[in-house]
XYZ file of C-alpha atoms in Angstrom:
160
model
C -47.515 -2.008 12.088
C -47.499 -1.643 15.870
C -45.595 1.398 17.203
C -42.976 -0.764 18.957
C -42.054 -2.525 15.703
C -41.838 0.661 13.669
C -38.363 2.082 13.153
C -37.640 5.480 11.666
C -34.231 6.077 10.160
C -32.515 9.312 9.259
C -30.022 9.375 6.419
C -27.204 11.827 6.043
C -25.020 12.124 2.982
C -21.583 13.624 3.359
C -19.795 15.061 0.350
C -16.317 13.835 -0.556
C -14.930 17.210 0.525
C -16.787 17.003 3.851
C -15.469 13.498 4.451
C -11.923 14.604 3.655
C -12.256 17.577 5.987
C -13.521 15.318 8.774
C -10.565 12.971 8.272
C -8.054 15.828 8.368
C -9.676 17.316 11.491
C -9.632 13.890 13.175
C -5.972 13.445 12.261
C -5.101 16.899 13.585
C -6.892 16.108 16.840
C -4.210 13.481 17.455
C -1.392 15.824 16.409
C 1.550 15.870 18.745
C 3.471 19.157 18.648
C 6.676 17.287 19.388
C 9.322 18.343 16.841
C 11.172 15.017 17.176
C 8.021 13.011 16.421
C 7.386 15.284 13.436
C 10.923 14.712 12.105
C 10.453 10.959 12.433
C 7.091 11.077 10.640
C 8.636 13.203 7.889
C 11.490 10.715 7.483
C 8.981 7.853 7.226
C 7.029 9.832 4.635
C 10.237 10.558 2.690
C 11.032 6.818 2.546
C 7.494 5.866 1.516
C 7.389 8.580 -1.120
C 10.786 7.501 -2.457
C 9.471 3.957 -2.848
C 6.368 5.238 -4.631
C 8.399 7.457 -6.948
C 10.774 4.602 -7.832
C 7.859 2.250 -8.527
C 6.298 4.875 -10.818
C 9.613 5.584 -12.567
C 9.759 9.224 -11.411
C 13.161 10.872 -11.814
C 14.161 11.902 -8.291
C 17.565 13.248 -9.271
C 15.943 16.649 -9.813
C 14.474 18.557 -6.854
C 10.798 17.960 -6.136
C 9.007 20.548 -4.007
C 5.509 19.570 -2.913
C 2.759 21.746 -1.475
C -1.003 21.621 -0.977
C -3.072 24.081 -3.004
C -6.134 25.990 -1.798
C -8.336 22.960 -2.549
C -6.043 20.628 -0.607
C -4.628 18.928 -3.705
C -0.946 18.001 -3.536
C 0.948 19.947 -6.192
C 4.513 20.130 -7.448
C 5.658 23.632 -6.514
C 8.691 23.791 -8.777
C 9.328 23.067 -12.444
C 9.941 19.327 -12.224
C 9.529 17.759 -15.691
C 7.339 14.949 -14.313
C 4.975 17.282 -12.476
C 1.844 15.698 -13.977
C 2.921 12.155 -13.092
C 3.810 13.143 -9.526
C 0.521 14.975 -8.982
C -1.373 11.998 -10.433
C 0.265 9.700 -7.847
C -1.222 11.812 -5.083
C -4.583 12.275 -6.829
C -4.938 8.497 -7.179
C -3.992 7.724 -3.572
C -6.125 9.545 -0.987
C -4.188 8.003 1.913
C -0.860 9.317 0.594
C -2.445 12.734 -0.023
C -3.910 12.783 3.497
C -0.547 11.871 4.957
C 1.063 14.764 3.082
C -1.654 17.217 4.147
C -1.312 16.152 7.789
C 2.455 16.612 7.693
C 2.073 19.939 5.892
C -0.407 21.171 8.511
C 1.920 19.928 11.251
C 4.858 21.774 9.674
C 2.781 24.960 9.525
C 1.741 24.597 13.162
C 5.308 23.945 14.314
C 6.494 26.986 12.343
C 3.798 29.117 13.999
C 4.862 27.838 17.429
C 8.492 28.664 16.626
C 7.575 32.148 15.351
C 5.480 32.802 18.456
C 8.337 31.828 20.749
C 10.809 34.038 18.917
C 8.385 36.958 18.881
C 7.570 36.592 22.580
C 11.244 36.671 23.566
C 11.938 39.677 21.341
C 8.812 41.466 22.598
C 9.941 41.094 26.204
C 13.211 42.818 25.295
C 11.859 45.584 23.032
C 8.174 45.583 22.025
C 8.499 48.191 19.249
C 11.490 46.471 17.656
C 9.798 43.061 17.910
C 6.684 44.330 16.138
C 8.772 46.069 13.475
C 10.819 42.916 12.881
C 7.939 40.438 13.024
C 5.122 42.500 11.536
C 4.720 39.919 8.765
C 3.300 37.521 11.360
C 0.282 39.814 11.740
C -0.133 40.909 8.123
C -2.496 38.167 6.980
C -0.120 37.317 4.134
C -0.174 33.663 3.201
C 2.897 31.498 3.688
C 3.056 28.164 1.929
C 4.895 25.221 3.369
C 6.775 23.118 0.832
C 8.158 19.642 1.347
C 11.489 19.291 -0.427
C 11.724 15.648 -1.405
C 15.275 14.337 -1.340
C 16.303 16.707 1.432
C 13.443 15.651 3.738
C 12.992 19.307 4.593
C 9.936 21.488 5.145
C 10.499 25.054 3.989
C 8.400 28.151 4.562
C 7.899 30.173 1.399
C 7.833 33.934 1.163
C 4.462 35.564 1.798
C 2.343 36.202 -1.239
């Protein structure tokens, strides 16, 4: 075969986890730190999730707290009796799971921005008192963000 007609091709395989990570990073690259836009996106998610829960016959009269675990899987964070069914809905729908993870990451980022602003103001007034009051921000303790379905509210959990 003449050199001009020859074509070498490289192949790259990306794991499912790598693909998911790339999608989340791409979504975060378009993240707008506008609290109003976040509230609107959360309200849209609440409506969509309500429709999905109704279609699946999930009892929404009891509180449903959702969070993402260390592997990025959407989990029920409280003792809802239909925990397995709810988690299966997310496991079977990568787009819904990605939407939740994006909103969860956005909620975490907005909370960090809020904490930073509060700390900065307090630090300008009294650095020692600000550090004493907000030391948890620098402790490395993990805070989980939970989405409380029904209340359309994102809540920061206690550090663990």
